[in-house]
């Protein structure tokens, strides 16, 4: 039984906020992978990107995510985790992957300064380019999709908690 939940989605989709609230409601621990990366590397994300470039950062992110060990945890990786096949394969093995789906307009409104948030953007790429590149990957890797359009984060947490509790019941029944 996969007793972890991994939240994927665009920067500003609420992975950390929803993750903490969901962890509290399920009685799980919460793992913010961006913080794990910073701890393991001894640097902020932005510094890693500045020093190693985007590809270097993605390598670090892939390695750290592929090494996450957890039981009964909500895991919140960075939005670019979907570029790391090893990371996604590992997260799929240990968790139910949930895509927090947000419209482009909502992402743009919530985000603010991309560089300050450590968003991994290739040179010349706009936020819309990034959105269009990532959405098919989020959809590909998701076991469950929560559409956040017109919902509060609290409502998204409630919806997700019900889904996860149902999945846990179903897996216990199938034993």
Tab-separated table of C-alpha atoms in Angstrom:
chain	number	residue	atom	x	y	z
A	1	UNK	CA	0.000	0.000	0.000
A	2	UNK	CA	1.258	3.430	-0.970
A	3	UNK	CA	0.657	5.317	2.254
A	4	UNK	CA	2.233	8.583	1.088
A	5	UNK	CA	0.800	11.396	-1.010
A	6	UNK	CA	2.926	13.450	-3.423
A	7	UNK	CA	1.558	16.789	-4.630
A	8	UNK	CA	2.660	18.021	-8.060
A	9	UNK	CA	1.685	21.172	-9.918
A	10	UNK	CA	2.806	24.583	-11.046
A	11	UNK	CA	4.601	26.945	-8.694
A	12	UNK	CA	1.876	28.709	-6.630
A	13	UNK	CA	-0.618	25.822	-7.006
A	14	UNK	CA	-0.555	25.430	-3.222
A	15	UNK	CA	1.547	22.267	-2.865
A	16	UNK	CA	3.074	23.443	0.425
A	17	UNK	CA	-0.102	24.949	1.863
A	18	UNK	CA	-2.384	22.082	0.831
A	19	UNK	CA	0.349	19.638	1.849
A	20	UNK	CA	0.633	20.921	5.418
A	21	UNK	CA	-3.163	21.051	5.881
A	22	UNK	CA	-3.643	17.576	4.385
A	23	UNK	CA	-0.850	16.145	6.555
A	24	UNK	CA	-2.550	17.543	9.669
A	25	UNK	CA	-5.935	16.116	8.677
A	26	UNK	CA	-4.541	12.668	7.832
A	27	UNK	CA	-2.166	12.606	10.817
A	28	UNK	CA	0.806	12.368	8.421
A	29	UNK	CA	4.177	14.102	8.397
A	30	UNK	CA	4.951	16.763	5.784
A	31	UNK	CA	8.056	16.822	3.575
A	32	UNK	CA	8.912	19.968	1.603
A	33	UNK	CA	11.475	18.688	-0.902
A	34	UNK	CA	12.733	22.205	-1.723
A	35	UNK	CA	13.791	22.471	1.931
A	36	UNK	CA	15.430	19.024	1.734
A	37	UNK	CA	17.409	20.207	-1.313
A	38	UNK	CA	18.515	23.352	0.514
A	39	UNK	CA	19.541	21.300	3.565
A	40	UNK	CA	21.473	18.721	1.540
A	41	UNK	CA	23.183	21.301	-0.689
A	42	UNK	CA	23.697	23.961	2.007
A	43	UNK	CA	22.363	26.617	-0.387
A	44	UNK	CA	19.112	28.281	-1.378
A	45	UNK	CA	17.454	27.072	-4.597
A	46	UNK	CA	18.185	30.346	-6.361
A	47	UNK	CA	21.893	30.028	-5.495
A	48	UNK	CA	22.010	26.464	-6.858
A	49	UNK	CA	20.415	27.641	-10.130
A	50	UNK	CA	22.851	30.604	-10.344
A	51	UNK	CA	25.902	28.403	-9.670
A	52	UNK	CA	25.011	25.203	-11.541
A	53	UNK	CA	22.572	26.473	-14.148
A	54	UNK	CA	19.113	25.077	-14.761
A	55	UNK	CA	20.293	21.611	-15.832
A	56	UNK	CA	22.532	21.341	-12.771
A	57	UNK	CA	19.654	22.282	-10.516
A	58	UNK	CA	17.334	19.764	-12.207
A	59	UNK	CA	19.960	17.038	-11.645
A	60	UNK	CA	20.122	17.903	-7.938
A	61	UNK	CA	16.317	17.999	-7.713
A	62	UNK	CA	15.983	14.634	-9.492
A	63	UNK	CA	18.559	13.022	-7.169
A	64	UNK	CA	17.006	14.374	-3.955
A	65	UNK	CA	13.442	13.452	-4.972
A	66	UNK	CA	14.540	9.968	-6.076
A	67	UNK	CA	15.975	9.457	-2.577
A	68	UNK	CA	12.966	10.555	-0.512
A	69	UNK	CA	12.165	7.920	2.119
A	70	UNK	CA	8.807	8.276	3.817
A	71	UNK	CA	5.943	6.501	5.544
A	72	UNK	CA	2.595	8.209	6.042
A	73	UNK	CA	3.808	11.511	4.647
A	74	UNK	CA	2.573	14.229	2.340
A	75	UNK	CA	5.454	15.061	-0.003
A	76	UNK	CA	5.644	18.428	-1.765
A	77	UNK	CA	8.382	18.564	-4.420
A	78	UNK	CA	9.131	21.612	-6.551
A	79	UNK	CA	7.065	22.172	-9.681
A	80	UNK	CA	9.936	21.035	-11.906
A	81	UNK	CA	10.079	17.522	-10.364
A	82	UNK	CA	8.263	16.207	-13.459
A	83	UNK	CA	11.450	16.708	-15.513
A	84	UNK	CA	13.163	13.996	-13.448
A	85	UNK	CA	12.160	10.491	-14.634
A	86	UNK	CA	13.965	8.756	-11.738
A	87	UNK	CA	12.298	11.049	-9.226
A	88	UNK	CA	8.831	10.518	-10.686
A	89	UNK	CA	9.307	6.755	-10.898
A	90	UNK	CA	10.349	6.676	-7.227
A	91	UNK	CA	7.529	8.969	-6.080
A	92	UNK	CA	5.033	6.782	-7.976
A	93	UNK	CA	6.353	3.683	-6.197
A	94	UNK	CA	6.027	5.170	-2.706
A	95	UNK	CA	2.967	7.421	-3.052
A	96	UNK	CA	-0.253	8.422	-4.720
A	97	UNK	CA	0.678	11.322	-7.022
A	98	UNK	CA	-1.841	14.172	-6.944
A	99	UNK	CA	-1.842	16.965	-9.519
A	100	UNK	CA	-3.092	20.279	-8.123
A	101	UNK	CA	-4.465	21.760	-11.336
A	102	UNK	CA	-4.611	25.528	-11.667
A	103	UNK	CA	-5.505	27.659	-14.696
A	104	UNK	CA	-2.773	29.746	-16.311
A	105	UNK	CA	-4.554	32.939	-15.227
A	106	UNK	CA	-4.582	31.795	-11.597
A	107	UNK	CA	-0.910	30.773	-11.723
A	108	UNK	CA	0.051	34.160	-13.175
A	109	UNK	CA	-1.987	36.026	-10.571
A	110	UNK	CA	-0.547	34.075	-7.605
A	111	UNK	CA	3.094	33.901	-8.666
A	112	UNK	CA	4.580	37.359	-8.568
A	113	UNK	CA	8.360	37.477	-9.147
A	114	UNK	CA	9.473	34.212	-10.776
A	115	UNK	CA	13.213	34.594	-10.120
A	116	UNK	CA	12.619	35.355	-6.459
A	117	UNK	CA	10.569	32.156	-6.127
A	118	UNK	CA	13.347	30.075	-7.675
A	119	UNK	CA	11.190	29.058	-10.644
A	120	UNK	CA	13.249	27.057	-13.145
A	121	UNK	CA	12.799	28.966	-16.426
A	122	UNK	CA	14.963	28.406	-19.517
A	123	UNK	CA	16.301	31.552	-21.195
A	124	UNK	CA	13.688	33.252	-23.339
A	125	UNK	CA	10.867	31.142	-21.892
A	126	UNK	CA	7.715	32.882	-20.689
A	127	UNK	CA	5.473	31.718	-17.876
A	128	UNK	CA	2.894	30.661	-20.491
A	129	UNK	CA	5.558	28.583	-22.296
A	130	UNK	CA	6.439	26.931	-18.992
A	131	UNK	CA	2.766	26.269	-18.197
A	132	UNK	CA	2.145	24.719	-21.624
A	133	UNK	CA	5.286	22.573	-21.334
A	134	UNK	CA	4.509	21.275	-17.842
A	135	UNK	CA	0.742	20.643	-17.858
A	136	UNK	CA	0.939	17.518	-20.100
A	137	UNK	CA	3.670	16.135	-17.807
A	138	UNK	CA	1.612	16.768	-14.655
A	139	UNK	CA	-1.350	15.040	-16.317
A	140	UNK	CA	0.846	12.112	-17.424
A	141	UNK	CA	2.197	11.435	-13.919
A	142	UNK	CA	-0.965	12.097	-11.867
A	143	UNK	CA	-2.895	9.284	-10.182
A	144	UNK	CA	-5.459	11.857	-9.025
A	145	UNK	CA	-6.202	15.386	-10.276
A	146	UNK	CA	-7.724	18.087	-8.085
A	147	UNK	CA	-8.988	21.046	-10.128
A	148	UNK	CA	-8.570	24.110	-7.931
A	149	UNK	CA	-10.571	26.440	-10.175
A	150	UNK	CA	-12.983	28.486	-8.089
A	151	UNK	CA	-12.164	26.554	-4.890
A	152	UNK	CA	-10.466	27.651	-1.709
A	153	UNK	CA	-7.373	25.715	-0.683
A	154	UNK	CA	-9.398	24.409	2.273
A	155	UNK	CA	-12.012	22.957	-0.088
A	156	UNK	CA	-9.228	21.315	-2.111
A	157	UNK	CA	-7.804	19.785	1.077
A	158	UNK	CA	-11.249	18.416	2.051
A	159	UNK	CA	-11.761	16.915	-1.421
A	160	UNK	CA	-8.315	15.341	-1.377
A	161	UNK	CA	-8.700	13.978	2.144
A	162	UNK	CA	-11.936	12.209	1.152
A	163	UNK	CA	-10.263	10.711	-1.937
A	164	UNK	CA	-7.240	9.521	0.063
A	165	UNK	CA	-9.354	8.029	2.861
A	166	UNK	CA	-11.462	6.203	0.240
A	167	UNK	CA	-8.320	4.864	-1.470
A	168	UNK	CA	-6.992	3.629	1.897
A	169	UNK	CA	-10.296	1.878	2.673
A	170	UNK	CA	-10.371	0.296	-0.791
A	171	UNK	CA	-6.834	-1.042	-0.455
A	172	UNK	CA	-7.589	-2.508	2.982
A	173	UNK	CA	-10.706	-4.215	1.600
A	174	UNK	CA	-8.749	-5.729	-1.283
A	175	UNK	CA	-6.280	-7.470	1.045
